[in-house]
Structure formats: C-alpha cells, structure tokens
mmCIF file of C-alpha atoms and ligand atoms in Angstrom:
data_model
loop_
_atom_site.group_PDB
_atom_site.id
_atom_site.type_symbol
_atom_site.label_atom_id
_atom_site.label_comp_id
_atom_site.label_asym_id
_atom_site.label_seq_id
_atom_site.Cartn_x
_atom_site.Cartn_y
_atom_site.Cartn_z
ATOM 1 C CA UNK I 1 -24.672 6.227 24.137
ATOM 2 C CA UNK I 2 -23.171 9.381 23.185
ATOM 3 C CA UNK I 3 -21.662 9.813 19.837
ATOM 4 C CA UNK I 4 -17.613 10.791 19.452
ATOM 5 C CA UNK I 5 -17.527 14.126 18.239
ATOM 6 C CA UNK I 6 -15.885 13.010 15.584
ATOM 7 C CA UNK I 7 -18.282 11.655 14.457
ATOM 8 C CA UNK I 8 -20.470 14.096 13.517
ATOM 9 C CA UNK I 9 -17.682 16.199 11.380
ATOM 10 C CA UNK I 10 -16.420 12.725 9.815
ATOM 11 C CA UNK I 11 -17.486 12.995 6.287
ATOM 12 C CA UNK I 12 -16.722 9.483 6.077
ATOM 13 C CA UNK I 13 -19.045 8.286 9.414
ATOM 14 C CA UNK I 14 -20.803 5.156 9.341
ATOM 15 C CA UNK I 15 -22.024 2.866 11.547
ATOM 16 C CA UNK I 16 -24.201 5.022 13.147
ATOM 17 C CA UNK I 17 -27.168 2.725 14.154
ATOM 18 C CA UNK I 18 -29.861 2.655 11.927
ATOM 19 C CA UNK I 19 -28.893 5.797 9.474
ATOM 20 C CA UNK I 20 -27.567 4.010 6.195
ATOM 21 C CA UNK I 21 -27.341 6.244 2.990
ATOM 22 C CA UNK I 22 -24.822 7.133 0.384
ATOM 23 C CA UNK I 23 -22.623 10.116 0.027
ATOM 24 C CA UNK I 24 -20.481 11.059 -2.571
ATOM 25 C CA UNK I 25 -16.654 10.394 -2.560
ATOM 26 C CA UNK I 26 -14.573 13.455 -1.441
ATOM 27 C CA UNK I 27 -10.914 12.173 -2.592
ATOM 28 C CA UNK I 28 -9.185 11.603 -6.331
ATOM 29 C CA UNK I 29 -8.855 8.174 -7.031
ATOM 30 C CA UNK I 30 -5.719 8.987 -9.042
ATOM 31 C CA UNK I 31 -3.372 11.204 -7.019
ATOM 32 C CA UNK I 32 -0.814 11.963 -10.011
ATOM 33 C CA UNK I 33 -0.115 12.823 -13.203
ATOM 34 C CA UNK I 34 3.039 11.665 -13.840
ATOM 35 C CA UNK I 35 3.965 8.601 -16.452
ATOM 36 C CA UNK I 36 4.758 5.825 -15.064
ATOM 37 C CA UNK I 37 4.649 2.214 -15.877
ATOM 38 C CA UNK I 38 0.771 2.437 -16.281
ATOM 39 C CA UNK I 39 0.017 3.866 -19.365
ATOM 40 C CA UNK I 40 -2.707 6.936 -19.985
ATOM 41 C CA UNK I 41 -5.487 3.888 -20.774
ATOM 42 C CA UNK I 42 -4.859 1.687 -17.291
ATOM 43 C CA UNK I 43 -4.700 4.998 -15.518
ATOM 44 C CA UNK I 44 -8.074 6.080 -17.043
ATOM 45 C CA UNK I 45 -9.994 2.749 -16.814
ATOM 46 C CA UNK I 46 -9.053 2.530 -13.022
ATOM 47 C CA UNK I 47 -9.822 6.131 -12.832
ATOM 48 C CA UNK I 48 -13.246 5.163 -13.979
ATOM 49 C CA UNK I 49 -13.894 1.398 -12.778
ATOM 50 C CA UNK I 50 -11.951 1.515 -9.385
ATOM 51 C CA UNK I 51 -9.871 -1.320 -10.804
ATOM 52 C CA UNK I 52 -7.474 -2.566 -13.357
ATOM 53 C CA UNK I 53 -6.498 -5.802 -13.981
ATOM 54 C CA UNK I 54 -3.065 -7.092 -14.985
ATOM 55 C CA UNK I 55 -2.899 -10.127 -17.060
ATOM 56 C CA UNK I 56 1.054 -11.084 -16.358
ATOM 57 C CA UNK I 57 2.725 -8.882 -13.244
ATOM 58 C CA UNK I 58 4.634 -11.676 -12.434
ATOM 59 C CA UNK I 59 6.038 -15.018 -14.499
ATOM 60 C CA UNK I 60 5.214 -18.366 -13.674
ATOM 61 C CA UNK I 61 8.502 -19.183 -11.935
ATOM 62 C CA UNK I 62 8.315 -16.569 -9.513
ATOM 63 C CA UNK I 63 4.449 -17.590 -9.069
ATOM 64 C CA UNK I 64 5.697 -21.281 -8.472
ATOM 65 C CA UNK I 65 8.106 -20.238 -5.698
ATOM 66 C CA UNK I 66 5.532 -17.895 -3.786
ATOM 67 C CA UNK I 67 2.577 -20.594 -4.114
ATOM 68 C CA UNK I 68 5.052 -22.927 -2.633
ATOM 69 C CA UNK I 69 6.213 -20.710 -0.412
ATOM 70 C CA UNK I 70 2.408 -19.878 0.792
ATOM 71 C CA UNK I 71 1.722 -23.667 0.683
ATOM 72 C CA UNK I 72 4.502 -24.357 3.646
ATOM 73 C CA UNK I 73 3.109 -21.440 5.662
ATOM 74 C CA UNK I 74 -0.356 -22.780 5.500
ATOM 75 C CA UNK I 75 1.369 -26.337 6.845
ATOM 76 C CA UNK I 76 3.534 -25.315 9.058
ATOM 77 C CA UNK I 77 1.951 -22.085 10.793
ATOM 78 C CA UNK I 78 0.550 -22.118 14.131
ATOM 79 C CA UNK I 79 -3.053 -21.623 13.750
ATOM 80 C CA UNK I 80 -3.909 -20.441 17.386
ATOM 81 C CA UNK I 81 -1.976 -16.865 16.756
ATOM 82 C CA UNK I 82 -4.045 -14.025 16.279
ATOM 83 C CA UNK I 83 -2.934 -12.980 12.384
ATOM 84 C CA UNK I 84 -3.869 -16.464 11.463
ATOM 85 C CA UNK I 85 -7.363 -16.800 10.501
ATOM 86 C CA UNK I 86 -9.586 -19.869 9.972
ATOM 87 C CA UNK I 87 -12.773 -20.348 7.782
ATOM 88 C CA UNK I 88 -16.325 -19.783 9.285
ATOM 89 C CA UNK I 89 -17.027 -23.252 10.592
ATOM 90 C CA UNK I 90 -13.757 -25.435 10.257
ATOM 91 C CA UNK I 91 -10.437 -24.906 11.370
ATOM 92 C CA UNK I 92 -9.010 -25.304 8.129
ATOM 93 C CA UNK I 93 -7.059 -21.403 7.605
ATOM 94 C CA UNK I 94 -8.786 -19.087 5.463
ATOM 95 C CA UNK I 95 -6.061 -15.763 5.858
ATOM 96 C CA UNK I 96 -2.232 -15.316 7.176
ATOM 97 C CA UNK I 97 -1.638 -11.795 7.608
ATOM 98 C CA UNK I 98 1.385 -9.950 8.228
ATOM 99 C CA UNK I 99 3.336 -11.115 5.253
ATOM 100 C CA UNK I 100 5.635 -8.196 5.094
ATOM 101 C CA UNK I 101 6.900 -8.343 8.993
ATOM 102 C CA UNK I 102 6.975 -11.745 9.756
ATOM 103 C CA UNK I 103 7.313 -13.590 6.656
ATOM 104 C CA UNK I 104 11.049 -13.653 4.998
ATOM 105 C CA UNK I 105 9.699 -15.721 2.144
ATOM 106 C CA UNK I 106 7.470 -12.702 1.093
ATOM 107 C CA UNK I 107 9.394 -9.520 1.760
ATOM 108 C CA UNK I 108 11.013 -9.261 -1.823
ATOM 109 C CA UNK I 109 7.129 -9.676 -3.413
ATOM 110 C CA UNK I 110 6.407 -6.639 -0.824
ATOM 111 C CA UNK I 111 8.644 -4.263 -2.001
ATOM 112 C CA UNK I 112 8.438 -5.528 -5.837
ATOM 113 C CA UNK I 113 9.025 -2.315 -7.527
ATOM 114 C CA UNK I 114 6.816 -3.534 -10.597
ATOM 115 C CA UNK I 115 3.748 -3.179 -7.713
ATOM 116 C CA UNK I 116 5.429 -0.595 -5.603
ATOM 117 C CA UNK I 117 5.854 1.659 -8.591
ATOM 118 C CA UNK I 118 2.491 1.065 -9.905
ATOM 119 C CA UNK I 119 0.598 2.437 -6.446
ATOM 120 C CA UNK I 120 2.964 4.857 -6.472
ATOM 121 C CA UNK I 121 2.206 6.524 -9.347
ATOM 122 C CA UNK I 122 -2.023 6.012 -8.687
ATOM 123 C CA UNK I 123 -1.419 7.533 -4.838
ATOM 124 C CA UNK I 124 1.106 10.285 -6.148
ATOM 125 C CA UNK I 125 3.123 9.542 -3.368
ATOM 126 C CA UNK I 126 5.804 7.259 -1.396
ATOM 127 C CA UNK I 127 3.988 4.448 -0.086
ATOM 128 C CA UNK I 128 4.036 1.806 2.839
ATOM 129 C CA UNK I 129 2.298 -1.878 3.640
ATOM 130 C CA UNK I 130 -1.057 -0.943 5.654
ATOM 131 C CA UNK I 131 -1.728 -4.587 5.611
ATOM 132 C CA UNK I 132 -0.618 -7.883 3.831
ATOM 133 C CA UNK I 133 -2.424 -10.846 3.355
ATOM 134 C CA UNK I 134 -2.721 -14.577 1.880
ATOM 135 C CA UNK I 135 -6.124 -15.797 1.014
ATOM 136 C CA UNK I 136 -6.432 -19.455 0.981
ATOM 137 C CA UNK I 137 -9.684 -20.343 -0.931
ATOM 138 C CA UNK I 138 -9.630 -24.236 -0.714
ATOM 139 C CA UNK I 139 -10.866 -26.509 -2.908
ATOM 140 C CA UNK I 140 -14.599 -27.308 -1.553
ATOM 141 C CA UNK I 141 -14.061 -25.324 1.543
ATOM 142 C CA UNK I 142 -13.411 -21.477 0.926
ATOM 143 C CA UNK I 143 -15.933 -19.696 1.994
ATOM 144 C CA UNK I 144 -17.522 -16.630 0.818
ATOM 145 C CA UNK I 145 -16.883 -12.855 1.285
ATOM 146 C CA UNK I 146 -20.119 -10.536 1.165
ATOM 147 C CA UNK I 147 -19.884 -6.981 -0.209
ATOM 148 C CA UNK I 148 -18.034 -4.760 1.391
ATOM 149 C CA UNK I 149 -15.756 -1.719 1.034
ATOM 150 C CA UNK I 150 -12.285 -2.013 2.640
ATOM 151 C CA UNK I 151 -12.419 1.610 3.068
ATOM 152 C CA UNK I 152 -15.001 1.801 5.353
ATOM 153 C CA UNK I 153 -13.446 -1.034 7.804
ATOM 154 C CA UNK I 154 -10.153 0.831 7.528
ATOM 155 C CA UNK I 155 -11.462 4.188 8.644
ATOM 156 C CA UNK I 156 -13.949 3.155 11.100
ATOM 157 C CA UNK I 157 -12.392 0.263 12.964
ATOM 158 C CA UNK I 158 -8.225 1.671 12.181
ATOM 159 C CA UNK I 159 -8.497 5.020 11.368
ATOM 160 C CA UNK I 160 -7.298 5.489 7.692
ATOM 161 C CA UNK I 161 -7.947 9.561 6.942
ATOM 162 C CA UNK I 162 -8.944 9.559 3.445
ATOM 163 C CA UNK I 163 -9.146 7.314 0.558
ATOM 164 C CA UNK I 164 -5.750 7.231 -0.733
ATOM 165 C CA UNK I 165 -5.040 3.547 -0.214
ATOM 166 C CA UNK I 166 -4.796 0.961 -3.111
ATOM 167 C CA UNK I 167 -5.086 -3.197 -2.811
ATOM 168 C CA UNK I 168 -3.264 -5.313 -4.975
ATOM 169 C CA UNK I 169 -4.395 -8.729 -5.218
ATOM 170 C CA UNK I 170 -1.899 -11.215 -6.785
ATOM 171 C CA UNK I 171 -3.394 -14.326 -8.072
ATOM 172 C CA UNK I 172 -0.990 -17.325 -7.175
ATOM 173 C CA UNK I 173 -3.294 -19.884 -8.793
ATOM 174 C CA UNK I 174 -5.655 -20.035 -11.392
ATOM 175 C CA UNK I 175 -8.541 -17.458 -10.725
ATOM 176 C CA UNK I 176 -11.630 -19.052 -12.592
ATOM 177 C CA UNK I 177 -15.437 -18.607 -12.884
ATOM 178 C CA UNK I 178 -16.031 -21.503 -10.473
ATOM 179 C CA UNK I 179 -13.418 -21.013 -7.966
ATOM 180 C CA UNK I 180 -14.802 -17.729 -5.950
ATOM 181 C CA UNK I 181 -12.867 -15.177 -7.594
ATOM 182 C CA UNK I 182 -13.002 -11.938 -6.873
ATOM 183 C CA UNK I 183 -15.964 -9.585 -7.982
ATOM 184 C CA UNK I 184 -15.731 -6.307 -8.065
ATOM 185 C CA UNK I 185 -18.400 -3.267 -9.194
ATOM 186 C CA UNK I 186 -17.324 -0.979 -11.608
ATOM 187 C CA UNK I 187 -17.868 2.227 -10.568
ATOM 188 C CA UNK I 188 -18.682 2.401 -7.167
ATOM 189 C CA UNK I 189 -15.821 3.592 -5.361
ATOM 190 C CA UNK I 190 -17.066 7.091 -6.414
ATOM 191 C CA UNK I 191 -20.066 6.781 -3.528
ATOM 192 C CA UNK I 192 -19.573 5.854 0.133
ATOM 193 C CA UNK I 193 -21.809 3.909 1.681
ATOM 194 C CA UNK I 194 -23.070 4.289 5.106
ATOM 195 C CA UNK I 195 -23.473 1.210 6.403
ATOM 196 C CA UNK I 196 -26.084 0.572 9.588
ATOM 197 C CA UNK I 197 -25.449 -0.922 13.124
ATOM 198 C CA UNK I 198 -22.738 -0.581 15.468
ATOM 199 C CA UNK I 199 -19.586 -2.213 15.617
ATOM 200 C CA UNK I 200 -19.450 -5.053 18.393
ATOM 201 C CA UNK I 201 -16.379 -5.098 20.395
ATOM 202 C CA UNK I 202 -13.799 -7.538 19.120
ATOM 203 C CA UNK I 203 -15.603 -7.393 15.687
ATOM 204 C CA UNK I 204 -12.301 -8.540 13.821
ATOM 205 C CA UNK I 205 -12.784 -12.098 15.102
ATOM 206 C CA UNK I 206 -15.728 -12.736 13.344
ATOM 207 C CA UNK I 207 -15.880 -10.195 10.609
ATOM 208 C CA UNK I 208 -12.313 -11.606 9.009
ATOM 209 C CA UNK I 209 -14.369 -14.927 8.499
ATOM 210 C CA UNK I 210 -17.728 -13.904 8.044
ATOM 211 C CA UNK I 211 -18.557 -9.935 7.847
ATOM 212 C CA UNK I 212 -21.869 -8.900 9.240
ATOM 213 C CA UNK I 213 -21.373 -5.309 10.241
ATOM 214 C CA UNK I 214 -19.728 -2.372 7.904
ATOM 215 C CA UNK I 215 -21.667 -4.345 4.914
ATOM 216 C CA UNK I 216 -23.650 -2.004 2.393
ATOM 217 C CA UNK I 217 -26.971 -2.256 2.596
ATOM 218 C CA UNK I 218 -28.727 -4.570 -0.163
ATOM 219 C CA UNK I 219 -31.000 -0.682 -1.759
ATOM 220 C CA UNK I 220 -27.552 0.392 -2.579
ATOM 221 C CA UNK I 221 -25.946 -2.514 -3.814
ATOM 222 C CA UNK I 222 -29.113 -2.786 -6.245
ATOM 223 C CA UNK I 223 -28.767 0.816 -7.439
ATOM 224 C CA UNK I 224 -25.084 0.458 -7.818
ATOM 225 C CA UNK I 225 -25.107 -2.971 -9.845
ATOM 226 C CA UNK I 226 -27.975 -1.514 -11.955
ATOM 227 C CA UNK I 227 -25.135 1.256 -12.237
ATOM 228 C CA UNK I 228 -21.926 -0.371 -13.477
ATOM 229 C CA UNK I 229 -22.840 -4.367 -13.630
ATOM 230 C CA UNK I 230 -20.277 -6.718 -11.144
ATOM 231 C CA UNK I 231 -17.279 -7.248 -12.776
ATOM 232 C CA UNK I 232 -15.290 -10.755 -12.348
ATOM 233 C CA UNK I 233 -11.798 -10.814 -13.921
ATOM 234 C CA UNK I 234 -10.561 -13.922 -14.117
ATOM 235 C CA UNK I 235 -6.827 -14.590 -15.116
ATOM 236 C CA UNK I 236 -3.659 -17.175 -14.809
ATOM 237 C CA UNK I 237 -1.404 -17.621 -12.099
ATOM 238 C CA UNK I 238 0.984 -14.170 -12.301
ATOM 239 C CA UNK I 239 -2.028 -11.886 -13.123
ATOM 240 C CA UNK I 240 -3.245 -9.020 -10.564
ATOM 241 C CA UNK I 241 -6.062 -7.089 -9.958
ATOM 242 C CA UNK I 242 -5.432 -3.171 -8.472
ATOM 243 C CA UNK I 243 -8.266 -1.554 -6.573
ATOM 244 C CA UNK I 244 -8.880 1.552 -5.059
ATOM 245 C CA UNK I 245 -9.700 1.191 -0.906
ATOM 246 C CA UNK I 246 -13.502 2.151 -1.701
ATOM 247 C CA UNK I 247 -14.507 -0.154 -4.682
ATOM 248 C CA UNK I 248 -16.960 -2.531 -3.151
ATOM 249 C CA UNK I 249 -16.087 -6.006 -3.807
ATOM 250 C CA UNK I 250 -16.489 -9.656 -2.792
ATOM 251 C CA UNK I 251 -16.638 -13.318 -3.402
ATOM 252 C CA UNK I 252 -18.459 -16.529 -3.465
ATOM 253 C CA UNK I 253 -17.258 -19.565 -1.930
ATOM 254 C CA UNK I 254 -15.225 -21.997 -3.647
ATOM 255 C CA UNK I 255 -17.035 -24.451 -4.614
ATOM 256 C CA UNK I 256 -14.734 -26.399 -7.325
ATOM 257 C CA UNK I 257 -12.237 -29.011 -6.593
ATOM 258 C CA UNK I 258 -8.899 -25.934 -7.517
ATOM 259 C CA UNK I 259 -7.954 -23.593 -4.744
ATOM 260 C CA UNK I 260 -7.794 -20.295 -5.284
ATOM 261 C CA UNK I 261 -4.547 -18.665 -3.312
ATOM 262 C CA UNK I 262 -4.073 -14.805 -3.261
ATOM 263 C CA UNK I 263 -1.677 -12.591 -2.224
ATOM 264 C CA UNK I 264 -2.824 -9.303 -1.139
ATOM 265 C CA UNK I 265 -1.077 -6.166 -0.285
ATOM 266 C CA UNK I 266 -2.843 -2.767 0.573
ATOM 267 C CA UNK I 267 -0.148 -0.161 0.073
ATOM 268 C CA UNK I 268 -1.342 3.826 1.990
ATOM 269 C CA UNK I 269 0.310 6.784 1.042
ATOM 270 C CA UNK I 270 2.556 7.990 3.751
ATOM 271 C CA UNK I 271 0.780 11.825 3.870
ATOM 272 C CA UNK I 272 -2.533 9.396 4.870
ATOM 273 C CA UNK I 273 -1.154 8.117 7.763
ATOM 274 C CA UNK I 274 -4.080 5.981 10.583
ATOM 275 C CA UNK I 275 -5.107 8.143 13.409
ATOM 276 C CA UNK I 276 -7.594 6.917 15.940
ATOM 277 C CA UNK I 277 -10.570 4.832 14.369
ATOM 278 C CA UNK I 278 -13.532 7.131 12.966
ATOM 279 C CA UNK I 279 -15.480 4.717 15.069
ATOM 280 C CA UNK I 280 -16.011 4.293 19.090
ATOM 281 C CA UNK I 281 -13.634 1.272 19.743
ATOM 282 C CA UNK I 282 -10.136 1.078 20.039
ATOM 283 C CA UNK I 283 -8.318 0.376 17.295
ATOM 284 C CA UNK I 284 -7.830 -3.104 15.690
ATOM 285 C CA UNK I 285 -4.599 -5.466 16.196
ATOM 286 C CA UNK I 286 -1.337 -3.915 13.908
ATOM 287 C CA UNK I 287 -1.562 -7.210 12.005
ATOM 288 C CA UNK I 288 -4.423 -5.148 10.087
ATOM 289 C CA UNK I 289 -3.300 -2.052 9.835
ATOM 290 C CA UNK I 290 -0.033 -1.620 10.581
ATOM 291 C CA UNK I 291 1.381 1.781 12.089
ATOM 292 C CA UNK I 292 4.970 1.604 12.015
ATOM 293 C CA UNK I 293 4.752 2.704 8.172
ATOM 294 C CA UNK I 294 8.157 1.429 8.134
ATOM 295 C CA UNK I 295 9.932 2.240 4.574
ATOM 296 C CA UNK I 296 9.778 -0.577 2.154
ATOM 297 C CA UNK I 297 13.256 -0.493 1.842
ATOM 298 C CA UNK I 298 13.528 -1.439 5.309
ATOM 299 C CA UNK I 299 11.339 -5.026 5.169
HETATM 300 O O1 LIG T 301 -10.986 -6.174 7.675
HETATM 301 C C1 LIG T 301 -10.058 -6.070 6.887
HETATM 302 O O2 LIG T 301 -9.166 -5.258 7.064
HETATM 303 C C2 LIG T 301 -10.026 -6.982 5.714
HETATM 304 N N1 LIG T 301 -11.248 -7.639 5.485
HETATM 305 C C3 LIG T 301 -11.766 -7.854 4.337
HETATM 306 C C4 LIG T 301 -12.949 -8.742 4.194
HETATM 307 N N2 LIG T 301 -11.245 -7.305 3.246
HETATM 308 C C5 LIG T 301 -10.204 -6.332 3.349
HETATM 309 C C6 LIG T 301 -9.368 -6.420 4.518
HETATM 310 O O3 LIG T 301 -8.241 -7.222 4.197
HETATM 311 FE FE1 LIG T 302 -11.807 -6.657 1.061
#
C-alpha cells in the first residue's frame, strides 16, 4: 500500500511496518516561563523526568464525593455504549470516558483551576479537555497496561500536531505497590519511539483493553530503563501525578484485594489543535479525542 504523504514529512511517523527506531523529541516540554502555582523545583523536575507528582491536589472530602460519584457511574452506566470500556476477558468495566461532556458529577473536577492552572502554566497556553477518563482497577480483576506513549496514539490514530499535551491522573483511592499503580520512566519523553506494524482498522476496540500496536519496542524500553530507572509514585487518595503526552508509562494488573480508581484528564493547548491522524485511518471516536475544544468555562 502506498504511504500518505504525510507520512514521510511527519517527524513524528510511526507505524510504518517493520521500521522501529528512536528519534529525538522536537517540542519543549515546558512551554512557559511564567510563575505560577508550580514552583521553579516542580517545574524543573517535570522538565527533566516528564512527571511530577502531587502528594495532596485535592482533600479527602472532595475525594470521597468523586469516588462515590465514580462508584454510581460504574453501577449504573450502560456498558454496551461505545465510551464505556470493559476489561480484556470479563465484562466487568475497566474505563468511562467522556467525563467532561456527559458527566455532571465531574464537570467542576474538569475545570478545577488548581489543575487547570497547573497545565496552563507547563503548556504556556489556554487549554481544553482532549480526553477524560475513569480507570477502574478492581480488586483481583484490573488488568494490566503495557508501555506505551500516549503521544504516539494521539498523533497517529487522532491527529494531535505536536507534543504540547499534559495528563493528569488523580488518584481517587489509595495508589499502592500492590495495586497496579502507575509506572512511569523518568526521562523518556525526550525520545520518540517509532513503534512497528500497522494500525488495524477499529484498533480502539481492542487497544483500550489490551494495546498491541503503537507499543515501543522491548531494545528501546531496555536502553531507556537502563537510562532513567521506572519510576512508581505511590500516594493517598487526593494525590496526582502530571505527565507530559510522550513519557512512556504503564501498569501491572491489580492483583490485591483494594481497587485502584483514577481520574484522568489530558488537557491540549488550544494553538495544538487535532488535524487528520498522522496515520492512514480515519480518525478515532470524539470520546478520545475530542474536537469541539469547547472552553472550560463552558462544561
Ligand atoms: O488510546 C488512548 O487514547 C488511551 N489509551 C491509553 C492506554 N492511555 C492513554 C489514552 O487514554
Ligand atoms: Fe496512557
């Protein structure tokens, strides 16, 4: 099959068959220079790790009413719609997406300005919701998510320009050793990987439980592990975890008799708005990239 020509000028191309390699990162990770309410010392260690962690964004009351709020959801939502998503081999729901459009319960945490402000400041910019998320990781059941950079799904399968995105994920229970918290590794959001194969149609139907294509291969996961180590911050209901769109990251399955329920938000600077994907298929449902970029004031 013919390649796109945009391909071939996409500094940022992957998923070109068997070609995998590593290129260097073209964008700033921190867009601004102005104070805000991350001091010189966050801004430098995410500058430097692709990721800061917060111990206490949020207190435990306001936790208690969103873990609720995300326990009703996962009772009470229909799991046959398309933004719901279940684990690998059960029914039992892994993801709810589309927190900030559909989701009244959520909207305030959306447009929190103690987050809001936060990736403003790292993207130099306004900002909007490319994509909002619960992870359920239940007790015994939650299964794992391999290595992967969000970037490269984003560009290749929505269309996101440039790395100028940042995830926030908000821990609504206890993140521990045991319960399949997130890993991250230090460091690499300064390379891009190239990843190898091509993108099956429909891809988001299996990849959002169990990711087999856009996944680093395991050369460059070595290299970049003997690089910067994997890095598992681990923290109380309330705490957060910021990440740039290109840190590679993952999880293990959950193994231990607590859940482990996230909130995640991915917040894009409005100058980086999606365009067509960087790969050859259409672009994904809005529930994963939304491209209204409708003002958070608006939710
Ligand atoms: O495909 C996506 O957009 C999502 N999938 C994963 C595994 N992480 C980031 C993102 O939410
Ligand atoms: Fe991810």
């Amino acid at each position: 099959m013919a390649l796109a020509s945009s391909n071939v000028e996409d500094p940022y191309f992957s998923r070109l068959g068997d070609q995998f390699g590593m290129a260097a990162r073209l964008d700033p990770v921190v867009w601004s220079e102005r104070p805000g309410r991350l001091n010189s010392s966050e801004i430098e260690s995410y500058q430097r790790d692709g990721f800061l962690s917060i111990p206490q964004l949020i207190s435990r009351e306001e936790v208690n009413q969103l873990l609720q709020a995300a326990d009703r959801l996962r009772q009470t939502v229909d799991p046959d719609q398309s933004h719901v998503i279940a684990e690998p081999a059960s029914r039992t729901i892994r993801s709810v997406f589309r927190l900030h459009r559909d989701y009244e319960d959520f909207k305030e945490i959306c447009r929190d300005p103690r987050i809001v402000e936060r990736a403003e400041q790292i993207l130099g910019s306004e900002v909007y919701l490319h994509q909002s998320r619960i992870n359920f990781k239940p007790a015994f059941e939650g299964k794992e998510f391999f290595w992967h950079s969000d970037f490269e799904t984003w560009h290749i399968e929505d269309g996101l320009p440039r790395m100028r995105a940042v995830s926030i994920s908000l821990s609504l229970t206890h993140n521990l050793p045991y319960n399949g918290p997130l890993m991250l590794i230090p460091g690499s959001h300064r390379y891009y990987i190239r990843c190898v194969g091509r993108t099956p149609e429909n891809h988001f139907e299996q990849s959002l439980r169990s990711q087999r294509y856009g996944v680093p291969d395991q050369q460059s996961l070595r290299w970049l592990v003997d690089a910067g180590g994997i890095s598992t911050p681990t923290g109380g209901p309330g705490s957060a975890v910021m990440f740039d769109c290109n840190t590679l990251h993952g999880s293990v399955a959950n193994l231990s008799p607590y859940p482990r329920t996230n909130l995640f938000l991915v917040f894009n600077s409005v100058v980086n708005p999606l365009e067509e994907p960087f790969g050859d298929l259409p672009p994904r449902p809005e529930f994963l990239g939304d491209r209204e970029m409708t003002p958070l004031s608006d939710l």
